[in-house]
mmCIF file of C-alpha atoms and ligand atoms in Angstrom:
data_model
loop_
_atom_site.group_PDB
_atom_site.id
_atom_site.type_symbol
_atom_site.label_atom_id
_atom_site.label_comp_id
_atom_site.label_asym_id
_atom_site.label_seq_id
_atom_site.Cartn_x
_atom_site.Cartn_y
_atom_site.Cartn_z
ATOM 1 C CA MET A 1 121.138 72.542 126.465
ATOM 2 C CA LEU A 2 123.600 69.722 125.818
ATOM 3 C CA HIS A 3 121.582 67.486 128.089
ATOM 4 C CA PHE A 4 118.402 68.350 126.196
ATOM 5 C CA SER A 5 119.890 67.693 122.762
ATOM 6 C CA LYS A 6 121.233 64.328 123.968
ATOM 7 C CA LEU A 7 117.782 63.432 125.166
ATOM 8 C CA ALA A 8 116.262 64.561 121.880
ATOM 9 C CA ALA A 9 118.795 62.476 119.928
ATOM 10 C CA ALA A 10 118.001 59.425 122.047
ATOM 11 C CA ALA A 11 114.280 59.956 121.476
ATOM 12 C CA THR A 12 114.792 60.257 117.711
ATOM 13 C CA LEU A 13 116.885 57.093 117.705
ATOM 14 C CA ALA A 14 114.251 55.218 119.718
ATOM 15 C CA ALA A 15 111.511 56.450 117.377
ATOM 16 C CA SER A 16 113.415 55.386 114.274
ATOM 17 C CA LEU A 17 114.162 51.974 115.794
ATOM 18 C CA MET A 18 110.477 51.531 116.574
ATOM 19 C CA ALA A 19 109.491 52.617 113.098
ATOM 20 C CA GLY A 20 112.148 50.245 111.767
ATOM 21 C CA SER A 21 110.650 47.305 113.560
ATOM 22 C CA ALA A 22 107.273 48.037 111.978
ATOM 23 C CA GLY A 23 108.799 48.656 108.536
ATOM 24 C CA ALA A 24 110.313 51.960 107.411
ATOM 25 C CA GLN A 25 108.168 55.002 107.910
ATOM 26 C CA THR A 26 108.003 57.804 105.363
ATOM 27 C CA VAL A 27 107.287 61.179 106.942
ATOM 28 C CA LEU A 28 105.600 63.641 104.589
ATOM 29 C CA LYS A 29 106.016 67.359 105.215
ATOM 30 C CA SER A 30 103.010 69.668 104.999
ATOM 31 C CA SER A 31 102.968 73.459 105.235
ATOM 32 C CA ASP A 32 100.359 75.848 106.617
ATOM 33 C CA THR A 33 100.535 79.590 107.177
ATOM 34 C CA HIS A 34 98.159 79.394 110.148
ATOM 35 C CA PRO A 35 99.051 78.720 113.781
ATOM 36 C CA ASP A 36 98.715 75.444 115.611
ATOM 37 C CA GLY A 37 95.080 74.740 116.460
ATOM 38 C CA TYR A 38 93.659 76.535 113.376
ATOM 39 C CA PRO A 39 91.003 74.381 111.621
ATOM 40 C CA THR A 40 93.151 73.739 108.533
ATOM 41 C CA VAL A 41 96.160 72.715 110.644
ATOM 42 C CA GLU A 42 93.986 70.379 112.709
ATOM 43 C CA ALA A 43 92.377 68.912 109.593
ATOM 44 C CA VAL A 44 95.729 68.046 107.997
ATOM 45 C CA GLU A 45 96.923 66.588 111.303
ATOM 46 C CA TYR A 46 93.771 64.469 111.362
ATOM 47 C CA PHE A 47 94.447 63.402 107.759
ATOM 48 C CA GLY A 48 97.936 62.372 108.905
ATOM 49 C CA GLU A 49 96.576 60.313 111.793
ATOM 50 C CA LEU A 50 94.190 58.489 109.460
ATOM 51 C CA VAL A 51 96.932 57.814 106.916
ATOM 52 C CA LYS A 52 99.258 56.533 109.626
ATOM 53 C CA GLU A 53 96.591 54.267 111.083
ATOM 54 C CA ARG A 54 95.372 52.947 107.729
ATOM 55 C CA THR A 55 98.862 52.285 106.323
ATOM 56 C CA GLY A 56 99.922 50.506 109.510
ATOM 57 C CA GLY A 57 102.410 53.287 110.274
ATOM 58 C CA ARG A 58 104.192 53.225 106.904
ATOM 59 C CA TYR A 59 103.326 56.890 106.313
ATOM 60 C CA ALA A 60 103.081 59.821 108.685
ATOM 61 C CA VAL A 61 102.534 63.536 108.174
ATOM 62 C CA GLU A 62 104.321 66.375 109.899
ATOM 63 C CA VAL A 63 102.560 69.730 109.719
ATOM 64 C CA TYR A 64 104.803 72.804 109.736
ATOM 65 C CA HIS A 65 102.311 75.436 110.862
ATOM 66 C CA SER A 66 102.724 79.200 111.390
ATOM 67 C CA ALA A 67 104.497 79.696 108.027
ATOM 68 C CA GLN A 68 107.611 77.909 109.345
ATOM 69 C CA LEU A 69 108.419 76.875 105.765
ATOM 70 C CA GLY A 70 107.623 80.283 104.277
ATOM 71 C CA GLU A 71 104.756 82.311 102.861
ATOM 72 C CA GLU A 72 102.159 80.638 100.632
ATOM 73 C CA LYS A 73 103.666 81.602 97.276
ATOM 74 C CA ASP A 74 107.028 80.090 98.318
ATOM 75 C CA THR A 75 105.548 76.921 99.775
ATOM 76 C CA ILE A 76 103.523 76.419 96.596
ATOM 77 C CA GLU A 77 106.824 76.307 94.703
ATOM 78 C CA GLN A 78 108.183 73.874 97.303
ATOM 79 C CA VAL A 79 105.284 71.455 96.877
ATOM 80 C CA ARG A 80 105.330 71.735 93.095
ATOM 81 C CA SER A 81 109.031 70.915 92.961
ATOM 82 C CA GLY A 82 108.753 68.161 95.576
ATOM 83 C CA VAL A 83 110.824 69.806 98.332
ATOM 84 C CA ILE A 84 107.742 69.186 100.491
ATOM 85 C CA GLU A 85 105.051 66.630 99.695
ATOM 86 C CA LEU A 86 101.931 68.363 100.998
ATOM 87 C CA ASN A 87 100.569 71.879 101.397
ATOM 88 C CA ARG A 88 97.388 73.526 102.629
ATOM 89 C CA VAL A 89 96.869 76.894 100.987
ATOM 90 C CA SER A 90 94.191 79.190 99.673
ATOM 91 C CA MET A 91 92.973 78.665 96.118
ATOM 92 C CA ALA A 92 93.674 82.305 95.154
ATOM 93 C CA PRO A 93 97.481 82.082 94.740
ATOM 94 C CA PHE A 94 96.821 79.414 92.071
ATOM 95 C CA ASN A 95 94.690 81.718 89.935
ATOM 96 C CA GLY A 96 97.623 82.532 87.650
ATOM 97 C CA THR A 97 98.721 78.889 87.172
ATOM 98 C CA VAL A 98 95.578 76.757 87.347
ATOM 99 C CA LYS A 99 92.995 78.500 85.195
ATOM 100 C CA GLU A 100 90.027 76.588 86.601
ATOM 101 C CA SER A 101 90.875 77.798 90.130
ATOM 102 C CA ILE A 102 89.678 81.239 89.022
ATOM 103 C CA VAL A 103 86.044 80.181 89.213
ATOM 104 C CA PRO A 104 85.688 79.754 93.002
ATOM 105 C CA ALA A 105 87.736 82.936 93.499
ATOM 106 C CA LEU A 106 85.282 85.094 91.550
ATOM 107 C CA PRO A 107 83.478 87.615 93.726
ATOM 108 C CA TYR A 108 79.926 86.638 94.657
ATOM 109 C CA ILE A 109 80.001 83.486 92.507
ATOM 110 C CA PHE A 110 78.578 81.490 95.421
ATOM 111 C CA ARG A 111 75.223 82.394 96.935
ATOM 112 C CA SER A 112 76.052 80.821 100.291
ATOM 113 C CA GLU A 113 78.463 78.419 101.950
ATOM 114 C CA GLU A 114 75.974 75.607 101.251
ATOM 115 C CA HIS A 115 76.067 76.506 97.558
ATOM 116 C CA MET A 116 79.881 76.465 97.636
ATOM 117 C CA HIS A 117 79.857 73.019 99.284
ATOM 118 C CA LYS A 118 77.505 71.612 96.648
ATOM 119 C CA VAL A 119 79.643 72.979 93.829
ATOM 120 C CA MET A 120 82.999 71.920 95.247
ATOM 121 C CA ASP A 121 81.678 68.459 96.203
ATOM 122 C CA GLY A 122 80.260 68.017 92.695
ATOM 123 C CA ALA A 123 81.313 68.008 89.039
ATOM 124 C CA VAL A 124 82.841 71.503 89.030
ATOM 125 C CA GLY A 125 84.942 70.579 92.067
ATOM 126 C CA ASP A 126 86.158 67.468 90.229
ATOM 127 C CA GLN A 127 87.013 69.561 87.172
ATOM 128 C CA ILE A 128 89.115 71.881 89.343
ATOM 129 C CA LYS A 129 90.828 68.913 90.990
ATOM 130 C CA THR A 130 91.770 67.490 87.583
ATOM 131 C CA ALA A 131 93.121 70.877 86.503
ATOM 132 C CA PHE A 132 95.583 70.937 89.419
ATOM 133 C CA GLU A 133 97.358 67.927 87.886
ATOM 134 C CA GLY A 134 98.578 70.235 85.124
ATOM 135 C CA ALA A 135 100.492 72.136 87.806
ATOM 136 C CA GLY A 136 102.118 68.925 89.087
ATOM 137 C CA LEU A 137 99.735 68.648 92.016
ATOM 138 C CA VAL A 138 96.996 66.359 93.246
ATOM 139 C CA ALA A 139 94.229 68.370 94.928
ATOM 140 C CA LEU A 140 93.294 66.023 97.749
ATOM 141 C CA ALA A 141 90.629 68.171 99.405
ATOM 142 C CA PHE A 142 88.891 71.508 99.537
ATOM 143 C CA TYR A 143 88.449 73.014 102.981
ATOM 144 C CA ASP A 144 86.215 75.805 104.273
ATOM 145 C CA ALA A 145 87.438 79.351 104.715
ATOM 146 C CA GLY A 146 84.091 81.066 105.264
ATOM 147 C CA SER A 147 83.719 84.348 103.453
ATOM 148 C CA ARG A 148 86.264 87.114 102.988
ATOM 149 C CA SER A 149 85.331 90.724 103.773
ATOM 150 C CA PHE A 150 87.173 94.044 103.911
ATOM 151 C CA TYR A 151 88.492 95.581 107.118
ATOM 152 C CA ASN A 152 90.405 98.784 107.661
ATOM 153 C CA LYS A 153 91.745 101.153 110.294
ATOM 154 C CA THR A 154 90.231 104.333 108.855
ATOM 155 C CA LYS A 155 86.433 104.218 108.756
ATOM 156 C CA PRO A 156 83.331 102.036 108.720
ATOM 157 C CA ILE A 157 82.264 100.781 105.272
ATOM 158 C CA ASN A 158 78.524 100.895 104.647
ATOM 159 C CA SER A 159 78.501 101.150 100.870
ATOM 160 C CA VAL A 160 80.793 100.925 97.840
ATOM 161 C CA ALA A 161 81.226 104.711 98.011
ATOM 162 C CA ASP A 162 82.956 104.355 101.391
ATOM 163 C CA MET A 163 85.682 102.245 99.757
ATOM 164 C CA ALA A 164 86.944 105.158 97.646
ATOM 165 C CA GLY A 165 90.673 105.698 97.867
ATOM 166 C CA LEU A 166 91.342 103.187 100.647
ATOM 167 C CA LYS A 167 94.412 100.964 100.333
ATOM 168 C CA PHE A 168 93.883 97.260 100.926
ATOM 169 C CA ARG A 169 96.231 94.339 101.020
ATOM 170 C CA VAL A 170 94.769 91.535 98.927
ATOM 171 C CA ILE A 171 95.706 87.898 98.631
ATOM 172 C CA GLN A 172 98.092 87.306 95.715
ATOM 173 C CA SER A 173 95.715 87.008 92.754
ATOM 174 C CA ASP A 174 94.884 89.431 89.928
ATOM 175 C CA ILE A 175 91.190 88.818 90.453
ATOM 176 C CA PHE A 176 91.443 90.382 93.883
ATOM 177 C CA VAL A 177 93.452 93.323 92.548
ATOM 178 C CA ASP A 178 90.802 93.985 89.895
ATOM 179 C CA MET A 179 87.951 93.523 92.351
ATOM 180 C CA VAL A 180 89.363 96.223 94.634
ATOM 181 C CA ALA A 181 89.938 98.554 91.665
ATOM 182 C CA ALA A 182 86.331 98.000 90.549
ATOM 183 C CA LEU A 183 85.248 99.169 94.007
ATOM 184 C CA GLY A 184 87.202 102.418 93.662
ATOM 185 C CA ALA A 185 89.939 101.425 96.114
ATOM 186 C CA ASN A 186 93.615 100.467 95.713
ATOM 187 C CA ALA A 187 94.992 96.965 96.079
ATOM 188 C CA THR A 188 98.447 95.848 97.117
ATOM 189 C CA PRO A 189 99.052 92.108 96.919
ATOM 190 C CA MET A 190 101.503 91.067 99.634
ATOM 191 C CA PRO A 191 102.334 88.007 101.719
ATOM 192 C CA TYR A 192 100.050 87.334 104.659
ATOM 193 C CA GLY A 193 102.834 87.664 107.209
ATOM 194 C CA GLU A 194 103.466 91.307 106.268
ATOM 195 C CA VAL A 195 99.893 92.508 106.681
ATOM 196 C CA TYR A 196 99.881 93.343 110.399
ATOM 197 C CA SER A 197 102.911 95.632 110.326
ATOM 198 C CA SER A 198 101.844 97.197 107.020
ATOM 199 C CA ILE A 199 98.511 98.233 108.530
ATOM 200 C CA GLU A 200 100.184 99.347 111.741
ATOM 201 C CA THR A 201 102.658 101.584 109.928
ATOM 202 C CA GLY A 202 100.020 102.903 107.520
ATOM 203 C CA VAL A 203 101.472 101.419 104.311
ATOM 204 C CA ILE A 204 97.925 100.136 103.806
ATOM 205 C CA ASP A 205 94.591 100.969 105.467
ATOM 206 C CA GLY A 206 93.451 97.389 105.763
ATOM 207 C CA ALA A 207 93.021 93.995 104.179
ATOM 208 C CA GLU A 208 90.357 91.383 103.502
ATOM 209 C CA ASN A 209 89.814 88.048 105.146
ATOM 210 C CA ASN A 210 87.495 85.809 107.153
ATOM 211 C CA PHE A 211 86.969 86.130 110.937
ATOM 212 C CA PRO A 212 89.382 83.355 112.002
ATOM 213 C CA SER A 213 92.261 84.906 110.017
ATOM 214 C CA TYR A 214 91.359 88.452 111.146
ATOM 215 C CA ASP A 215 91.447 87.061 114.684
ATOM 216 C CA THR A 216 94.473 84.728 114.727
ATOM 217 C CA ALA A 217 96.738 87.042 112.686
ATOM 218 C CA LYS A 218 95.640 89.780 115.130
ATOM 219 C CA HIS A 219 94.665 92.158 112.342
ATOM 220 C CA PHE A 220 91.686 93.260 114.464
ATOM 221 C CA GLU A 221 94.165 94.985 116.783
ATOM 222 C CA VAL A 222 95.227 97.400 114.026
ATOM 223 C CA ALA A 223 92.103 97.572 111.797
ATOM 224 C CA LYS A 224 88.879 97.653 113.791
ATOM 225 C CA HIS A 225 86.315 98.429 111.061
ATOM 226 C CA TYR A 226 85.163 95.101 109.597
ATOM 227 C CA SER A 227 82.476 95.299 106.893
ATOM 228 C CA LEU A 228 80.557 92.119 106.163
ATOM 229 C CA ASP A 229 80.507 92.548 102.381
ATOM 230 C CA GLN A 230 81.429 88.838 102.001
ATOM 231 C CA HIS A 231 82.915 89.293 98.543
ATOM 232 C CA THR A 232 84.228 85.748 98.194
ATOM 233 C CA ILE A 233 83.453 82.360 99.698
ATOM 234 C CA LEU A 234 86.808 81.032 98.634
ATOM 235 C CA PRO A 235 87.718 77.503 99.689
ATOM 236 C CA GLU A 236 91.180 76.349 100.670
ATOM 237 C CA VAL A 237 92.941 73.536 98.835
ATOM 238 C CA PHE A 238 95.042 70.722 100.303
ATOM 239 C CA VAL A 239 97.517 69.561 97.666
ATOM 240 C CA MET A 240 100.100 66.834 97.252
ATOM 241 C CA ASN A 241 103.086 66.771 94.925
ATOM 242 C CA LYS A 242 101.905 64.641 91.990
ATOM 243 C CA ALA A 243 105.141 62.672 91.584
ATOM 244 C CA ALA A 244 105.014 61.746 95.284
ATOM 245 C CA PHE A 245 101.374 60.699 94.925
ATOM 246 C CA ASP A 246 102.094 58.671 91.773
ATOM 247 C CA LYS A 247 104.800 56.770 93.650
ATOM 248 C CA LEU A 248 102.216 55.392 96.100
ATOM 249 C CA THR A 249 100.704 51.979 95.415
ATOM 250 C CA PRO A 250 97.098 52.114 94.153
ATOM 251 C CA GLY A 251 95.983 50.863 97.581
ATOM 252 C CA ASP A 252 97.844 53.649 99.368
ATOM 253 C CA GLN A 253 96.534 56.238 96.909
ATOM 254 C CA ALA A 254 93.014 55.158 97.831
ATOM 255 C CA ILE A 255 93.894 55.435 101.534
ATOM 256 C CA PHE A 256 95.257 58.980 101.041
ATOM 257 C CA LYS A 257 92.191 60.061 99.066
ATOM 258 C CA GLN A 258 89.768 58.610 101.583
ATOM 259 C CA ALA A 259 91.663 60.132 104.519
ATOM 260 C CA ALA A 260 91.493 63.524 102.772
ATOM 261 C CA THR A 261 87.755 63.139 102.203
ATOM 262 C CA ASP A 262 87.292 62.179 105.847
ATOM 263 C CA SER A 263 89.282 65.224 106.930
ATOM 264 C CA VAL A 264 86.899 67.517 105.028
ATOM 265 C CA ALA A 265 83.950 66.639 107.266
ATOM 266 C CA LYS A 266 86.130 67.214 110.312
ATOM 267 C CA GLN A 267 87.415 70.551 108.992
ATOM 268 C CA ARG A 268 83.918 71.839 108.235
ATOM 269 C CA GLU A 269 82.871 71.188 111.823
ATOM 270 C CA LEU A 270 86.003 72.802 113.227
ATOM 271 C CA TRP A 271 85.580 75.746 110.865
ATOM 272 C CA ALA A 272 82.001 76.516 111.878
ATOM 273 C CA ALA A 273 83.000 76.544 115.546
ATOM 274 C CA LYS A 274 86.107 78.674 114.966
ATOM 275 C CA ASP A 275 84.250 81.166 112.768
ATOM 276 C CA ALA A 276 81.706 81.840 115.527
ATOM 277 C CA GLU A 277 84.358 81.920 118.255
ATOM 278 C CA SER A 278 86.581 84.356 116.342
ATOM 279 C CA ARG A 279 83.715 86.697 115.565
ATOM 280 C CA LYS A 280 82.804 86.831 119.261
ATOM 281 C CA LYS A 281 86.401 87.383 120.242
ATOM 282 C CA VAL A 282 87.068 90.281 117.864
ATOM 283 C CA GLU A 283 83.786 91.959 118.775
ATOM 284 C CA ALA A 284 84.632 91.704 122.465
ATOM 285 C CA ALA A 285 88.032 93.250 121.644
ATOM 286 C CA GLY A 286 86.374 96.269 120.021
ATOM 287 C CA ALA A 287 86.012 95.388 116.332
ATOM 288 C CA GLN A 288 83.150 97.364 114.771
ATOM 289 C CA ILE A 289 81.211 95.210 112.312
ATOM 290 C CA THR A 290 79.053 96.868 109.671
ATOM 291 C CA THR A 291 76.709 95.141 107.218
ATOM 292 C CA PRO A 292 76.916 97.089 103.959
ATOM 293 C CA ASP A 293 74.378 96.820 101.180
ATOM 294 C CA LYS A 294 75.829 93.891 99.215
ATOM 295 C CA GLN A 295 73.958 94.586 95.991
ATOM 296 C CA GLY A 296 76.157 97.604 95.251
ATOM 297 C CA PHE A 297 79.250 95.427 95.628
ATOM 298 C CA ILE A 298 77.755 92.696 93.426
ATOM 299 C CA ASP A 299 76.826 95.177 90.690
ATOM 300 C CA ALA A 300 80.350 96.618 90.666
ATOM 301 C CA MET A 301 81.873 93.220 89.818
ATOM 302 C CA LYS A 302 80.835 93.155 86.147
ATOM 303 C CA PRO A 303 84.251 94.286 84.825
ATOM 304 C CA VAL A 304 85.999 91.618 86.904
ATOM 305 C CA TYR A 305 83.948 88.886 85.239
ATOM 306 C CA GLU A 306 84.444 90.469 81.810
ATOM 307 C CA LYS A 307 88.207 90.539 82.268
ATOM 308 C CA HIS A 308 88.732 87.109 83.837
ATOM 309 C CA VAL A 309 85.972 84.867 82.501
ATOM 310 C CA THR A 310 87.259 85.012 78.971
ATOM 311 C CA ASP A 311 87.227 81.585 77.362
ATOM 312 C CA ASP A 312 84.550 78.956 76.822
ATOM 313 C CA VAL A 313 85.835 76.632 79.544
ATOM 314 C CA LEU A 314 85.491 79.311 82.202
ATOM 315 C CA LYS A 315 82.179 80.595 80.825
ATOM 316 C CA LYS A 316 80.733 77.099 81.009
ATOM 317 C CA MET A 317 82.079 76.582 84.513
ATOM 318 C CA VAL A 318 80.490 79.826 85.710
ATOM 319 C CA ALA A 319 77.163 78.776 84.151
ATOM 320 C CA ASP A 320 77.490 75.332 85.762
ATOM 321 C CA VAL A 321 78.099 76.904 89.170
ATOM 322 C CA GLN A 322 75.112 79.175 88.788
ATOM 323 C CA ALA A 323 72.929 76.208 87.801
ATOM 324 C CA VAL A 324 73.730 74.316 91.017
ATOM 325 C CA GLN A 325 70.760 74.777 93.355
HETATM 326 C C1 GTR B 1 93.446 82.929 104.801
HETATM 327 C C2 GTR B 1 93.833 81.593 104.216
HETATM 328 C C3 GTR B 1 95.335 81.493 104.142
HETATM 329 C C4 GTR B 1 95.935 82.696 103.440
HETATM 330 C C5 GTR B 1 95.376 83.994 103.944
HETATM 331 C C6 GTR B 1 95.806 85.193 103.110
HETATM 332 O O1 GTR B 1 92.052 83.016 104.859
HETATM 333 O O2 GTR B 1 93.365 80.557 105.050
HETATM 334 O O3 GTR B 1 95.671 80.287 103.528
HETATM 335 O O4 GTR B 1 95.729 82.574 102.062
HETATM 336 O O5 GTR B 1 93.954 83.953 104.000
HETATM 337 O O6 GTR B 1 95.006 86.098 102.946
HETATM 338 O O7 GTR B 1 96.955 85.219 102.659
#
């Protein structure tokens, strides 16, 4: 043990001396709830490699995966206050603080993943990015997270009627709570890391997520009925503390932005592969996938839109999204 820590100290010293000879290196911390190898973790690592290369080693990124720095809500506070510089999280936990982030979280707002890409790569995406600045954050990139669907341990879901009375964990956003209520079920928002044991012990019947999360968080082991209702195609967001970003020179800011854009293409490729791989894996492990009639789910969402799309800004954004072909 002693031997190991001496070695580690020597390695750290050597690394800092090397960095010193090339000019001081600033290491930026980034959080992710997912395990090493997950597409978002890999994408931020790739971003870090590009930044390091393009700044001649002046900046590097260290990704703390597997929720090492805490659950999403906590790490969002950390990045807003500057305790960490970067964070890759879902857009949903921002719904209460960044109004414009509500739009991509609305159920069935996107017709397909292609539609989501067009919207998020276009004017509405830019509008959402600008809105994050109000929360002290620079939204560097939007990443793919496929579509979220319900899964539970109790029974297969083939229609809205089958949802009645079931208890689902939802991601921490009121939109998701209201969506579940509109489907006749009960929602409990809770941190991601508590979902497995809560399903196992019966505190909840299930949750809602995409295949890679259902797979890597092992939820398929405790909730085998997965219904492809695809209620949201909610992208992830990769954010940077605004004060930390503002401290960069204009040249470095451009490098960071370009590296983030480059990481999006990489993440989309990784995501498509992981989505297919995870689906295969959970099916082989016994997950039962049903394809419910989506129209019933879509029709039930009217009250969610009425409650959350309240002002003119949001109404216009929803219309703009719908107009994107
Ligand atoms: C995943 C998402 C995570 C986290 C999680 C959740 O799809 O990638 O960032 O938000 O869902 O449901 O908490």
